[in-house]
JSON list of C-alpha atoms in Angstrom, two decimals:
[
{"chain": "P", "resi": 1, "resn": "UNK", "atom": "CA", "xyz": [0.00, 0.00, 0.00]},
{"chain": "P", "resi": 2, "resn": "UNK", "atom": "CA", "xyz": [1.54, 3.28, -1.06]},
{"chain": "P", "resi": 3, "resn": "UNK", "atom": "CA", "xyz": [0.05, 6.58, -2.20]},
{"chain": "P", "resi": 4, "resn": "UNK", "atom": "CA", "xyz": [-3.27, 7.81, -0.83]},
{"chain": "P", "resi": 5, "resn": "UNK", "atom": "CA", "xyz": [-4.98, 7.49, 2.51]},
{"chain": "P", "resi": 6, "resn": "UNK", "atom": "CA", "xyz": [-6.34, 4.10, 3.56]},
{"chain": "P", "resi": 7, "resn": "UNK", "atom": "CA", "xyz": [-9.82, 5.45, 2.86]},
{"chain": "P", "resi": 8, "resn": "UNK", "atom": "CA", "xyz": [-8.84, 6.50, -0.66]},
{"chain": "P", "resi": 9, "resn": "UNK", "atom": "CA", "xyz": [-7.25, 3.13, -1.32]},
{"chain": "P", "resi": 10, "resn": "UNK", "atom": "CA", "xyz": [-10.30, 1.26, -0.09]},
{"chain": "P", "resi": 11, "resn": "UNK", "atom": "CA", "xyz": [-12.61, 3.31, -2.30]},
{"chain": "P", "resi": 12, "resn": "UNK", "atom": "CA", "xyz": [-10.28, 2.68, -5.24]},
{"chain": "P", "resi": 13, "resn": "UNK", "atom": "CA", "xyz": [-10.33, -1.06, -4.56]},
{"chain": "P", "resi": 14, "resn": "UNK", "atom": "CA", "xyz": [-14.12, -1.17, -4.18]},
{"chain": "P", "resi": 15, "resn": "UNK", "atom": "CA", "xyz": [-14.68, 0.90, -7.32]},
{"chain": "P", "resi": 16, "resn": "UNK", "atom": "CA", "xyz": [-12.29, -1.32, -9.23]},
{"chain": "P", "resi": 17, "resn": "UNK", "atom": "CA", "xyz": [-14.19, -4.43, -8.16]},
{"chain": "P", "resi": 18, "resn": "UNK", "atom": "CA", "xyz": [-17.52, -2.85, -9.05]},
{"chain": "P", "resi": 19, "resn": "UNK", "atom": "CA", "xyz": [-16.20, -1.96, -12.50]},
{"chain": "P", "resi": 20, "resn": "UNK", "atom": "CA", "xyz": [-14.98, -5.54, -13.03]},
{"chain": "P", "resi": 21, "resn": "UNK", "atom": "CA", "xyz": [-18.31, -6.98, -11.96]},
{"chain": "P", "resi": 22, "resn": "UNK", "atom": "CA", "xyz": [-20.20, -4.52, -14.14]},
{"chain": "P", "resi": 23, "resn": "UNK", "atom": "CA", "xyz": [-18.20, -5.48, -17.22]},
{"chain": "P", "resi": 24, "resn": "UNK", "atom": "CA", "xyz": [-17.47, -9.17, -16.67]},
{"chain": "P", "resi": 25, "resn": "UNK", "atom": "CA", "xyz": [-20.77, -10.25, -15.11]},
{"chain": "P", "resi": 26, "resn": "UNK", "atom": "CA", "xyz": [-23.14, -8.27, -17.34]},
{"chain": "P", "resi": 27, "resn": "UNK", "atom": "CA", "xyz": [-24.52, -11.34, -19.10]},
{"chain": "P", "resi": 28, "resn": "UNK", "atom": "CA", "xyz": [-25.01, -13.25, -15.86]},
{"chain": "P", "resi": 29, "resn": "UNK", "atom": "CA", "xyz": [-26.70, -10.26, -14.21]},
{"chain": "P", "resi": 30, "resn": "UNK", "atom": "CA", "xyz": [-29.09, -9.99, -17.16]},
{"chain": "P", "resi": 31, "resn": "UNK", "atom": "CA", "xyz": [-29.79, -13.73, -17.02]},
{"chain": "P", "resi": 32, "resn": "UNK", "atom": "CA", "xyz": [-30.41, -13.64, -13.26]},
{"chain": "P", "resi": 33, "resn": "UNK", "atom": "CA", "xyz": [-32.75, -10.65, -13.53]},
{"chain": "P", "resi": 34, "resn": "UNK", "atom": "CA", "xyz": [-34.71, -12.31, -16.30]},
{"chain": "P", "resi": 35, "resn": "UNK", "atom": "CA", "xyz": [-34.90, -15.56, -14.33]},
{"chain": "P", "resi": 36, "resn": "UNK", "atom": "CA", "xyz": [-36.49, -13.68, -11.42]},
{"chain": "P", "resi": 37, "resn": "UNK", "atom": "CA", "xyz": [-38.87, -11.92, -13.81]},
{"chain": "P", "resi": 38, "resn": "UNK", "atom": "CA", "xyz": [-39.81, -15.28, -15.37]},
{"chain": "P", "resi": 39, "resn": "UNK", "atom": "CA", "xyz": [-40.51, -16.63, -11.90]},
{"chain": "P", "resi": 40, "resn": "UNK", "atom": "CA", "xyz": [-42.73, -13.70, -10.92]},
{"chain": "P", "resi": 41, "resn": "UNK", "atom": "CA", "xyz": [-44.62, -13.80, -14.22]},
{"chain": "P", "resi": 42, "resn": "UNK", "atom": "CA", "xyz": [-45.28, -17.52, -13.79]},
{"chain": "P", "resi": 43, "resn": "UNK", "atom": "CA", "xyz": [-46.71, -17.06, -10.29]},
{"chain": "P", "resi": 44, "resn": "UNK", "atom": "CA", "xyz": [-43.59, -18.22, -8.46]},
{"chain": "P", "resi": 45, "resn": "UNK", "atom": "CA", "xyz": [-42.07, -16.82, -5.31]},
{"chain": "P", "resi": 46, "resn": "UNK", "atom": "CA", "xyz": [-38.61, -15.35, -4.69]},
{"chain": "P", "resi": 47, "resn": "UNK", "atom": "CA", "xyz": [-36.27, -16.18, -1.82]},
{"chain": "P", "resi": 48, "resn": "UNK", "atom": "CA", "xyz": [-32.77, -15.08, -0.80]},
{"chain": "P", "resi": 49, "resn": "UNK", "atom": "CA", "xyz": [-30.38, -16.78, 1.61]},
{"chain": "P", "resi": 50, "resn": "UNK", "atom": "CA", "xyz": [-26.99, -15.91, 3.01]},
{"chain": "P", "resi": 51, "resn": "UNK", "atom": "CA", "xyz": [-25.05, -16.91, 6.11]},
{"chain": "P", "resi": 52, "resn": "UNK", "atom": "CA", "xyz": [-23.01, -14.60, 8.32]},
{"chain": "P", "resi": 53, "resn": "UNK", "atom": "CA", "xyz": [-21.98, -11.43, 6.57]},
{"chain": "P", "resi": 54, "resn": "UNK", "atom": "CA", "xyz": [-23.20, -12.88, 3.27]},
{"chain": "P", "resi": 55, "resn": "UNK", "atom": "CA", "xyz": [-26.67, -12.53, 4.78]},
{"chain": "P", "resi": 56, "resn": "UNK", "atom": "CA", "xyz": [-26.35, -8.75, 4.69]},
{"chain": "P", "resi": 57, "resn": "UNK", "atom": "CA", "xyz": [-26.76, -8.63, 0.91]},
{"chain": "P", "resi": 58, "resn": "UNK", "atom": "CA", "xyz": [-29.74, -11.00, 1.14]},
{"chain": "P", "resi": 59, "resn": "UNK", "atom": "CA", "xyz": [-31.41, -8.86, 3.80]},
{"chain": "P", "resi": 60, "resn": "UNK", "atom": "CA", "xyz": [-30.76, -5.78, 1.67]},
{"chain": "P", "resi": 61, "resn": "UNK", "atom": "CA", "xyz": [-33.30, -6.90, -0.95]},
{"chain": "P", "resi": 62, "resn": "UNK", "atom": "CA", "xyz": [-36.05, -8.01, 1.44]},
{"chain": "P", "resi": 63, "resn": "UNK", "atom": "CA", "xyz": [-38.87, -5.60, 2.46]},
{"chain": "P", "resi": 64, "resn": "UNK", "atom": "CA", "xyz": [-36.86, -2.81, 0.92]},
{"chain": "P", "resi": 65, "resn": "UNK", "atom": "CA", "xyz": [-38.08, 0.55, -0.38]},
{"chain": "P", "resi": 66, "resn": "UNK", "atom": "CA", "xyz": [-37.46, 0.51, -4.12]},
{"chain": "P", "resi": 67, "resn": "UNK", "atom": "CA", "xyz": [-37.23, -3.27, -4.09]},
{"chain": "P", "resi": 68, "resn": "UNK", "atom": "CA", "xyz": [-39.46, -6.13, -5.19]},
{"chain": "P", "resi": 69, "resn": "UNK", "atom": "CA", "xyz": [-42.03, -6.95, -2.53]},
{"chain": "P", "resi": 70, "resn": "UNK", "atom": "CA", "xyz": [-41.89, -10.63, -3.47]},
{"chain": "P", "resi": 71, "resn": "UNK", "atom": "CA", "xyz": [-38.31, -11.20, -2.29]},
{"chain": "P", "resi": 72, "resn": "UNK", "atom": "CA", "xyz": [-38.40, -13.19, 0.94]},
{"chain": "P", "resi": 73, "resn": "UNK", "atom": "CA", "xyz": [-35.53, -14.00, 3.31]},
{"chain": "P", "resi": 74, "resn": "UNK", "atom": "CA", "xyz": [-34.94, -17.72, 3.74]},
{"chain": "P", "resi": 75, "resn": "UNK", "atom": "CA", "xyz": [-33.56, -17.57, 7.24]},
{"chain": "P", "resi": 76, "resn": "UNK", "atom": "CA", "xyz": [-31.55, -20.29, 8.95]},
{"chain": "P", "resi": 77, "resn": "UNK", "atom": "CA", "xyz": [-31.70, -19.77, 12.73]},
{"chain": "P", "resi": 78, "resn": "UNK", "atom": "CA", "xyz": [-28.29, -18.96, 14.14]},
{"chain": "P", "resi": 79, "resn": "UNK", "atom": "CA", "xyz": [-26.57, -17.98, 10.90]},
{"chain": "P", "resi": 80, "resn": "UNK", "atom": "CA", "xyz": [-28.37, -14.83, 9.78]},
{"chain": "P", "resi": 81, "resn": "UNK", "atom": "CA", "xyz": [-26.23, -12.28, 11.62]},
{"chain": "P", "resi": 82, "resn": "UNK", "atom": "CA", "xyz": [-23.86, -11.37, 14.38]},
{"chain": "P", "resi": 83, "resn": "UNK", "atom": "CA", "xyz": [-26.73, -10.88, 16.83]},
{"chain": "P", "resi": 84, "resn": "UNK", "atom": "CA", "xyz": [-26.27, -14.57, 17.70]},
{"chain": "P", "resi": 85, "resn": "UNK", "atom": "CA", "xyz": [-24.22, -15.18, 20.84]},
{"chain": "P", "resi": 86, "resn": "UNK", "atom": "CA", "xyz": [-21.58, -16.42, 20.58]},
{"chain": "P", "resi": 87, "resn": "UNK", "atom": "CA", "xyz": [-21.05, -14.99, 17.09]},
{"chain": "P", "resi": 88, "resn": "UNK", "atom": "CA", "xyz": [-18.79, -17.94, 16.28]},
{"chain": "P", "resi": 89, "resn": "UNK", "atom": "CA", "xyz": [-21.83, -20.24, 16.46]},
{"chain": "P", "resi": 90, "resn": "UNK", "atom": "CA", "xyz": [-22.95, -19.00, 13.06]},
{"chain": "P", "resi": 91, "resn": "UNK", "atom": "CA", "xyz": [-19.67, -20.02, 11.48]},
{"chain": "P", "resi": 92, "resn": "UNK", "atom": "CA", "xyz": [-19.90, -23.43, 13.08]},
{"chain": "P", "resi": 93, "resn": "UNK", "atom": "CA", "xyz": [-23.47, -23.98, 11.86]},
{"chain": "P", "resi": 94, "resn": "UNK", "atom": "CA", "xyz": [-22.39, -23.30, 8.26]},
{"chain": "P", "resi": 95, "resn": "UNK", "atom": "CA", "xyz": [-20.40, -26.52, 8.42]},
{"chain": "P", "resi": 96, "resn": "UNK", "atom": "CA", "xyz": [-23.23, -28.71, 9.78]},
{"chain": "P", "resi": 97, "resn": "UNK", "atom": "CA", "xyz": [-24.50, -31.35, 7.36]},
{"chain": "P", "resi": 98, "resn": "UNK", "atom": "CA", "xyz": [-28.28, -31.69, 7.10]},
{"chain": "P", "resi": 99, "resn": "UNK", "atom": "CA", "xyz": [-29.18, -28.20, 8.32]},
{"chain": "P", "resi": 100, "resn": "UNK", "atom": "CA", "xyz": [-30.06, -26.79, 4.90]},
{"chain": "P", "resi": 101, "resn": "UNK", "atom": "CA", "xyz": [-32.26, -29.75, 4.10]},
{"chain": "P", "resi": 102, "resn": "UNK", "atom": "CA", "xyz": [-34.18, -29.37, 7.34]},
{"chain": "P", "resi": 103, "resn": "UNK", "atom": "CA", "xyz": [-34.70, -25.65, 6.70]},
{"chain": "P", "resi": 104, "resn": "UNK", "atom": "CA", "xyz": [-35.94, -26.16, 3.15]},
{"chain": "P", "resi": 105, "resn": "UNK", "atom": "CA", "xyz": [-38.27, -28.98, 4.15]},
{"chain": "P", "resi": 106, "resn": "UNK", "atom": "CA", "xyz": [-39.98, -26.76, 6.73]},
{"chain": "P", "resi": 107, "resn": "UNK", "atom": "CA", "xyz": [-40.00, -23.59, 4.60]},
{"chain": "P", "resi": 108, "resn": "UNK", "atom": "CA", "xyz": [-42.70, -22.40, 2.16]},
{"chain": "P", "resi": 109, "resn": "UNK", "atom": "CA", "xyz": [-40.50, -22.97, -0.93]},
{"chain": "P", "resi": 110, "resn": "UNK", "atom": "CA", "xyz": [-41.98, -25.07, -3.72]},
{"chain": "P", "resi": 111, "resn": "UNK", "atom": "CA", "xyz": [-41.22, -26.12, -7.26]},
{"chain": "P", "resi": 112, "resn": "UNK", "atom": "CA", "xyz": [-41.18, -23.14, -9.63]},
{"chain": "P", "resi": 113, "resn": "UNK", "atom": "CA", "xyz": [-39.77, -20.72, -7.07]},
{"chain": "P", "resi": 114, "resn": "UNK", "atom": "CA", "xyz": [-36.38, -19.03, -7.33]},
{"chain": "P", "resi": 115, "resn": "UNK", "atom": "CA", "xyz": [-33.70, -18.92, -4.63]},
{"chain": "P", "resi": 116, "resn": "UNK", "atom": "CA", "xyz": [-30.66, -16.65, -4.53]},
{"chain": "P", "resi": 117, "resn": "UNK", "atom": "CA", "xyz": [-27.89, -18.16, -2.41]},
{"chain": "P", "resi": 118, "resn": "UNK", "atom": "CA", "xyz": [-25.13, -15.80, -1.33]},
{"chain": "P", "resi": 119, "resn": "UNK", "atom": "CA", "xyz": [-21.88, -17.26, -0.03]},
{"chain": "P", "resi": 120, "resn": "UNK", "atom": "CA", "xyz": [-18.53, -15.56, -0.47]},
{"chain": "P", "resi": 121, "resn": "UNK", "atom": "CA", "xyz": [-16.47, -18.74, -0.33]},
{"chain": "P", "resi": 122, "resn": "UNK", "atom": "CA", "xyz": [-19.18, -21.16, -1.42]},
{"chain": "P", "resi": 123, "resn": "UNK", "atom": "CA", "xyz": [-17.21, -23.91, 0.31]},
{"chain": "P", "resi": 124, "resn": "UNK", "atom": "CA", "xyz": [-19.22, -24.65, 3.43]},
{"chain": "P", "resi": 125, "resn": "UNK", "atom": "CA", "xyz": [-21.78, -27.43, 3.73]},
{"chain": "P", "resi": 126, "resn": "UNK", "atom": "CA", "xyz": [-24.73, -25.10, 4.29]},
{"chain": "P", "resi": 127, "resn": "UNK", "atom": "CA", "xyz": [-24.77, -23.16, 0.98]},
{"chain": "P", "resi": 128, "resn": "UNK", "atom": "CA", "xyz": [-23.76, -26.22, -1.05]},
{"chain": "P", "resi": 129, "resn": "UNK", "atom": "CA", "xyz": [-26.46, -28.39, 0.48]},
{"chain": "P", "resi": 130, "resn": "UNK", "atom": "CA", "xyz": [-28.96, -25.54, 0.17]},
{"chain": "P", "resi": 131, "resn": "UNK", "atom": "CA", "xyz": [-28.35, -25.34, -3.58]},
{"chain": "P", "resi": 132, "resn": "UNK", "atom": "CA", "xyz": [-28.42, -29.12, -4.11]},
{"chain": "P", "resi": 133, "resn": "UNK", "atom": "CA", "xyz": [-31.64, -29.60, -2.16]},
{"chain": "P", "resi": 134, "resn": "UNK", "atom": "CA", "xyz": [-33.36, -26.55, -3.63]},
{"chain": "P", "resi": 135, "resn": "UNK", "atom": "CA", "xyz": [-32.78, -27.75, -7.17]},
{"chain": "P", "resi": 136, "resn": "UNK", "atom": "CA", "xyz": [-34.01, -31.21, -6.22]},
{"chain": "P", "resi": 137, "resn": "UNK", "atom": "CA", "xyz": [-37.25, -29.56, -5.05]},
{"chain": "P", "resi": 138, "resn": "UNK", "atom": "CA", "xyz": [-37.64, -27.85, -8.43]},
{"chain": "P", "resi": 139, "resn": "UNK", "atom": "CA", "xyz": [-36.35, -24.39, -7.58]},
{"chain": "P", "resi": 140, "resn": "UNK", "atom": "CA", "xyz": [-34.13, -22.32, -9.84]},
{"chain": "P", "resi": 141, "resn": "UNK", "atom": "CA", "xyz": [-30.94, -21.34, -8.02]},
{"chain": "P", "resi": 142, "resn": "UNK", "atom": "CA", "xyz": [-28.83, -18.21, -8.51]},
{"chain": "P", "resi": 143, "resn": "UNK", "atom": "CA", "xyz": [-25.47, -18.33, -6.72]},
{"chain": "P", "resi": 144, "resn": "UNK", "atom": "CA", "xyz": [-23.56, -15.19, -5.72]},
{"chain": "P", "resi": 145, "resn": "UNK", "atom": "CA", "xyz": [-20.03, -16.17, -4.76]},
{"chain": "P", "resi": 146, "resn": "UNK", "atom": "CA", "xyz": [-16.33, -15.60, -5.36]},
{"chain": "P", "resi": 147, "resn": "UNK", "atom": "CA", "xyz": [-15.33, -18.26, -7.86]},
{"chain": "P", "resi": 148, "resn": "UNK", "atom": "CA", "xyz": [-11.67, -17.83, -6.86]},
{"chain": "P", "resi": 149, "resn": "UNK", "atom": "CA", "xyz": [-12.29, -19.83, -3.70]},
{"chain": "P", "resi": 150, "resn": "UNK", "atom": "CA", "xyz": [-13.02, -22.95, -5.74]},
{"chain": "P", "resi": 151, "resn": "UNK", "atom": "CA", "xyz": [-9.51, -22.97, -7.16]},
{"chain": "P", "resi": 152, "resn": "UNK", "atom": "CA", "xyz": [-7.64, -21.76, -4.07]},
{"chain": "P", "resi": 153, "resn": "UNK", "atom": "CA", "xyz": [-9.39, -23.57, -1.22]},
{"chain": "P", "resi": 154, "resn": "UNK", "atom": "CA", "xyz": [-10.96, -26.97, -0.61]},
{"chain": "P", "resi": 155, "resn": "UNK", "atom": "CA", "xyz": [-14.65, -27.67, -0.18]},
{"chain": "P", "resi": 156, "resn": "UNK", "atom": "CA", "xyz": [-16.04, -28.38, 3.29]},
{"chain": "P", "resi": 157, "resn": "UNK", "atom": "CA", "xyz": [-18.96, -30.32, 1.84]},
{"chain": "P", "resi": 158, "resn": "UNK", "atom": "CA", "xyz": [-18.80, -34.11, 1.67]},
{"chain": "P", "resi": 159, "resn": "UNK", "atom": "CA", "xyz": [-19.17, -33.99, -2.12]},
{"chain": "P", "resi": 160, "resn": "UNK", "atom": "CA", "xyz": [-16.02, -31.91, -2.52]},
{"chain": "P", "resi": 161, "resn": "UNK", "atom": "CA", "xyz": [-18.01, -29.38, -4.55]},
{"chain": "P", "resi": 162, "resn": "UNK", "atom": "CA", "xyz": [-18.71, -25.66, -4.19]},
{"chain": "P", "resi": 163, "resn": "UNK", "atom": "CA", "xyz": [-21.85, -23.54, -4.43]},
{"chain": "P", "resi": 164, "resn": "UNK", "atom": "CA", "xyz": [-20.99, -22.58, -7.99]},
{"chain": "P", "resi": 165, "resn": "UNK", "atom": "CA", "xyz": [-21.29, -26.22, -9.05]},
{"chain": "P", "resi": 166, "resn": "UNK", "atom": "CA", "xyz": [-25.00, -26.41, -8.20]},
{"chain": "P", "resi": 167, "resn": "UNK", "atom": "CA", "xyz": [-26.51, -23.24, -9.64]},
{"chain": "P", "resi": 168, "resn": "UNK", "atom": "CA", "xyz": [-28.53, -22.37, -12.72]},
{"chain": "P", "resi": 169, "resn": "UNK", "atom": "CA", "xyz": [-26.74, -19.01, -12.84]},
{"chain": "P", "resi": 170, "resn": "UNK", "atom": "CA", "xyz": [-23.55, -17.94, -11.04]},
{"chain": "P", "resi": 171, "resn": "UNK", "atom": "CA", "xyz": [-22.62, -14.34, -10.29]},
{"chain": "P", "resi": 172, "resn": "UNK", "atom": "CA", "xyz": [-18.91, -14.00, -9.52]},
{"chain": "P", "resi": 173, "resn": "UNK", "atom": "CA", "xyz": [-18.16, -11.20, -7.05]},
{"chain": "P", "resi": 174, "resn": "UNK", "atom": "CA", "xyz": [-14.43, -11.27, -7.98]},
{"chain": "P", "resi": 175, "resn": "UNK", "atom": "CA", "xyz": [-13.48, -10.95, -4.31]},
{"chain": "P", "resi": 176, "resn": "UNK", "atom": "CA", "xyz": [-9.98, -12.25, -3.56]},
{"chain": "P", "resi": 177, "resn": "UNK", "atom": "CA", "xyz": [-9.65, -15.16, -1.15]},
{"chain": "P", "resi": 178, "resn": "UNK", "atom": "CA", "xyz": [-9.52, -13.74, 2.37]},
{"chain": "P", "resi": 179, "resn": "UNK", "atom": "CA", "xyz": [-11.77, -10.76, 1.60]},
{"chain": "P", "resi": 180, "resn": "UNK", "atom": "CA", "xyz": [-9.37, -7.98, 2.60]},
{"chain": "P", "resi": 181, "resn": "UNK", "atom": "CA", "xyz": [-8.32, -5.33, 0.11]},
{"chain": "P", "resi": 182, "resn": "UNK", "atom": "CA", "xyz": [-5.53, -3.47, 1.92]},
{"chain": "P", "resi": 183, "resn": "UNK", "atom": "CA", "xyz": [-2.18, -4.21, 3.53]},
{"chain": "P", "resi": 184, "resn": "UNK", "atom": "CA", "xyz": [0.11, -1.99, 5.57]},
{"chain": "P", "resi": 185, "resn": "UNK", "atom": "CA", "xyz": [3.61, -2.64, 6.86]},
{"chain": "P", "resi": 186, "resn": "UNK", "atom": "CA", "xyz": [2.59, -1.64, 10.36]},
{"chain": "P", "resi": 187, "resn": "UNK", "atom": "CA", "xyz": [-0.42, -4.00, 10.43]},
{"chain": "P", "resi": 188, "resn": "UNK", "atom": "CA", "xyz": [0.24, -7.76, 10.52]},
{"chain": "P", "resi": 189, "resn": "UNK", "atom": "CA", "xyz": [-2.95, -8.83, 8.73]},
{"chain": "P", "resi": 190, "resn": "UNK", "atom": "CA", "xyz": [-4.68, -7.67, 5.54]},
{"chain": "P", "resi": 191, "resn": "UNK", "atom": "CA", "xyz": [-7.76, -5.54, 6.23]},
{"chain": "P", "resi": 192, "resn": "UNK", "atom": "CA", "xyz": [-10.74, -3.66, 4.73]},
{"chain": "P", "resi": 193, "resn": "UNK", "atom": "CA", "xyz": [-13.16, -6.22, 3.26]},
{"chain": "P", "resi": 194, "resn": "UNK", "atom": "CA", "xyz": [-15.19, -5.22, 0.20]},
{"chain": "P", "resi": 195, "resn": "UNK", "atom": "CA", "xyz": [-17.43, -8.26, -0.29]},
{"chain": "P", "resi": 196, "resn": "UNK", "atom": "CA", "xyz": [-20.52, -6.62, 1.21]},
{"chain": "P", "resi": 197, "resn": "UNK", "atom": "CA", "xyz": [-20.23, -3.56, -1.02]},
{"chain": "P", "resi": 198, "resn": "UNK", "atom": "CA", "xyz": [-19.81, -5.62, -4.17]},
{"chain": "P", "resi": 199, "resn": "UNK", "atom": "CA", "xyz": [-22.34, -8.34, -3.37]},
{"chain": "P", "resi": 200, "resn": "UNK", "atom": "CA", "xyz": [-25.02, -5.83, -2.38]},
{"chain": "P", "resi": 201, "resn": "UNK", "atom": "CA", "xyz": [-24.43, -3.96, -5.64]},
{"chain": "P", "resi": 202, "resn": "UNK", "atom": "CA", "xyz": [-24.70, -7.22, -7.60]},
{"chain": "P", "resi": 203, "resn": "UNK", "atom": "CA", "xyz": [-27.99, -8.02, -5.91]},
{"chain": "P", "resi": 204, "resn": "UNK", "atom": "CA", "xyz": [-29.45, -4.58, -6.58]},
{"chain": "P", "resi": 205, "resn": "UNK", "atom": "CA", "xyz": [-28.35, -4.77, -10.23]},
{"chain": "P", "resi": 206, "resn": "UNK", "atom": "CA", "xyz": [-30.19, -8.08, -10.56]},
{"chain": "P", "resi": 207, "resn": "UNK", "atom": "CA", "xyz": [-33.31, -6.68, -8.88]},
{"chain": "P", "resi": 208, "resn": "UNK", "atom": "CA", "xyz": [-33.29, -3.62, -11.16]},
{"chain": "P", "resi": 209, "resn": "UNK", "atom": "CA", "xyz": [-32.98, -5.91, -14.17]},
{"chain": "P", "resi": 210, "resn": "UNK", "atom": "CA", "xyz": [-35.90, -8.02, -12.95]},
{"chain": "P", "resi": 211, "resn": "UNK", "atom": "CA", "xyz": [-38.14, -4.99, -12.42]},
{"chain": "P", "resi": 212, "resn": "UNK", "atom": "CA", "xyz": [-37.41, -3.63, -15.89]},
{"chain": "P", "resi": 213, "resn": "UNK", "atom": "CA", "xyz": [-37.90, -7.08, -17.45]},
{"chain": "P", "resi": 214, "resn": "UNK", "atom": "CA", "xyz": [-41.34, -7.35, -15.87]},
{"chain": "P", "resi": 215, "resn": "UNK", "atom": "CA", "xyz": [-42.30, -3.90, -17.14]},
{"chain": "P", "resi": 216, "resn": "UNK", "atom": "CA", "xyz": [-41.16, -4.86, -20.64]},
{"chain": "P", "resi": 217, "resn": "UNK", "atom": "CA", "xyz": [-43.69, -7.71, -20.51]},
{"chain": "P", "resi": 218, "resn": "UNK", "atom": "CA", "xyz": [-46.51, -5.42, -19.48]},
{"chain": "P", "resi": 219, "resn": "UNK", "atom": "CA", "xyz": [-46.43, -6.54, -15.85]},
{"chain": "P", "resi": 220, "resn": "UNK", "atom": "CA", "xyz": [-46.24, -3.85, -13.18]},
{"chain": "P", "resi": 221, "resn": "UNK", "atom": "CA", "xyz": [-43.29, -4.79, -10.96]},
{"chain": "P", "resi": 222, "resn": "UNK", "atom": "CA", "xyz": [-44.53, -5.27, -7.37]},
{"chain": "P", "resi": 223, "resn": "UNK", "atom": "CA", "xyz": [-42.23, -2.62, -5.92]},
{"chain": "P", "resi": 224, "resn": "UNK", "atom": "CA", "xyz": [-42.30, -1.22, -2.41]},
{"chain": "P", "resi": 225, "resn": "UNK", "atom": "CA", "xyz": [-42.10, 2.47, -1.63]},
{"chain": "P", "resi": 226, "resn": "UNK", "atom": "CA", "xyz": [-40.52, 4.17, 1.33]},
{"chain": "P", "resi": 227, "resn": "UNK", "atom": "CA", "xyz": [-42.81, 4.57, 4.30]},
{"chain": "P", "resi": 228, "resn": "UNK", "atom": "CA", "xyz": [-41.15, 7.94, 4.84]},
{"chain": "P", "resi": 229, "resn": "UNK", "atom": "CA", "xyz": [-42.67, 9.53, 1.73]},
{"chain": "P", "resi": 230, "resn": "UNK", "atom": "CA", "xyz": [-46.30, 10.64, 1.57]},
{"chain": "P", "resi": 231, "resn": "UNK", "atom": "CA", "xyz": [-48.51, 7.84, 0.35]},
{"chain": "P", "resi": 232, "resn": "UNK", "atom": "CA", "xyz": [-45.84, 5.19, 0.86]},
{"chain": "P", "resi": 233, "resn": "UNK", "atom": "CA", "xyz": [-47.73, 3.13, 3.43]},
{"chain": "P", "resi": 234, "resn": "UNK", "atom": "CA", "xyz": [-50.89, 3.15, 1.32]},
{"chain": "P", "resi": 235, "resn": "UNK", "atom": "CA", "xyz": [-48.93, 2.03, -1.74]},
{"chain": "P", "resi": 236, "resn": "UNK", "atom": "CA", "xyz": [-47.27, -0.79, 0.17]},
{"chain": "P", "resi": 237, "resn": "UNK", "atom": "CA", "xyz": [-50.55, -1.99, 1.64]},
{"chain": "P", "resi": 238, "resn": "UNK", "atom": "CA", "xyz": [-51.96, -2.30, -1.88]},
{"chain": "P", "resi": 239, "resn": "UNK", "atom": "CA", "xyz": [-48.96, -4.26, -3.13]},
{"chain": "P", "resi": 240, "resn": "UNK", "atom": "CA", "xyz": [-48.99, -6.57, -0.13]},
{"chain": "P", "resi": 241, "resn": "UNK", "atom": "CA", "xyz": [-52.73, -7.13, -0.51]},
{"chain": "P", "resi": 242, "resn": "UNK", "atom": "CA", "xyz": [-52.35, -8.03, -4.19]},
{"chain": "P", "resi": 243, "resn": "UNK", "atom": "CA", "xyz": [-49.37, -10.33, -3.64]},
{"chain": "P", "resi": 244, "resn": "UNK", "atom": "CA", "xyz": [-50.04, -11.49, -0.10]},
{"chain": "P", "resi": 245, "resn": "UNK", "atom": "CA", "xyz": [-49.90, -15.16, -1.05]},
{"chain": "P", "resi": 246, "resn": "UNK", "atom": "CA", "xyz": [-46.28, -14.73, -2.15]},
{"chain": "P", "resi": 247, "resn": "UNK", "atom": "CA", "xyz": [-45.00, -12.63, 0.74]},
{"chain": "P", "resi": 248, "resn": "UNK", "atom": "CA", "xyz": [-43.85, -14.50, 3.84]},
{"chain": "P", "resi": 249, "resn": "UNK", "atom": "CA", "xyz": [-42.27, -11.78, 6.00]},
{"chain": "P", "resi": 250, "resn": "UNK", "atom": "CA", "xyz": [-45.65, -10.58, 7.29]},
{"chain": "P", "resi": 251, "resn": "UNK", "atom": "CA", "xyz": [-48.72, -12.24, 8.80]}
]
């Protein structure tokens, strides 16, 4: 690390990654957005899953102003965030065989739905099993992961495979193994992770593509509005009433 403040260098690194993703993943982003639009148009439901910090990008598209009302969080107890105590439990649960299957079997997912699985490394049992089982149930699976992990690490799933091996569409976040963009001679470990910035941007790009694809087909995208603008709550109540059978984050 040389010229520029650490903040400048982090922004440069994040912007560089976003530019790579924009250029190199354009076709996959378009395909993923159209897959979600196909699912909505056919009466299917949308789900997103992520464990640990990968869950942040999943949560970012659920019940979100400006987002599709039909995106539901597929939550696995204990792995959604750092509110679990001890926080290390979430990491341990990602390596437990059978957990994903149990979650899917007791969830509302059904054949014809779409599931976005976000996992930076894609190597743990939970996201791999989630993808395998979801496809077996007839869901379409979009994986958001760093493909580099598959060539630089080993799988922790009994099959020896990674998330990317079990998806209909893969979005590569381009994040380097270790997820830390900066180094400094005075600091013994690399620091400043950018995976959340990039993965959240990927997800929003896919959602924007899906909304536009629905509009192109003459279908009004079921978008939510901010409750902090006049008329927002009334708008959202209408959307939730019309699509209530496909929204699972409310009673």
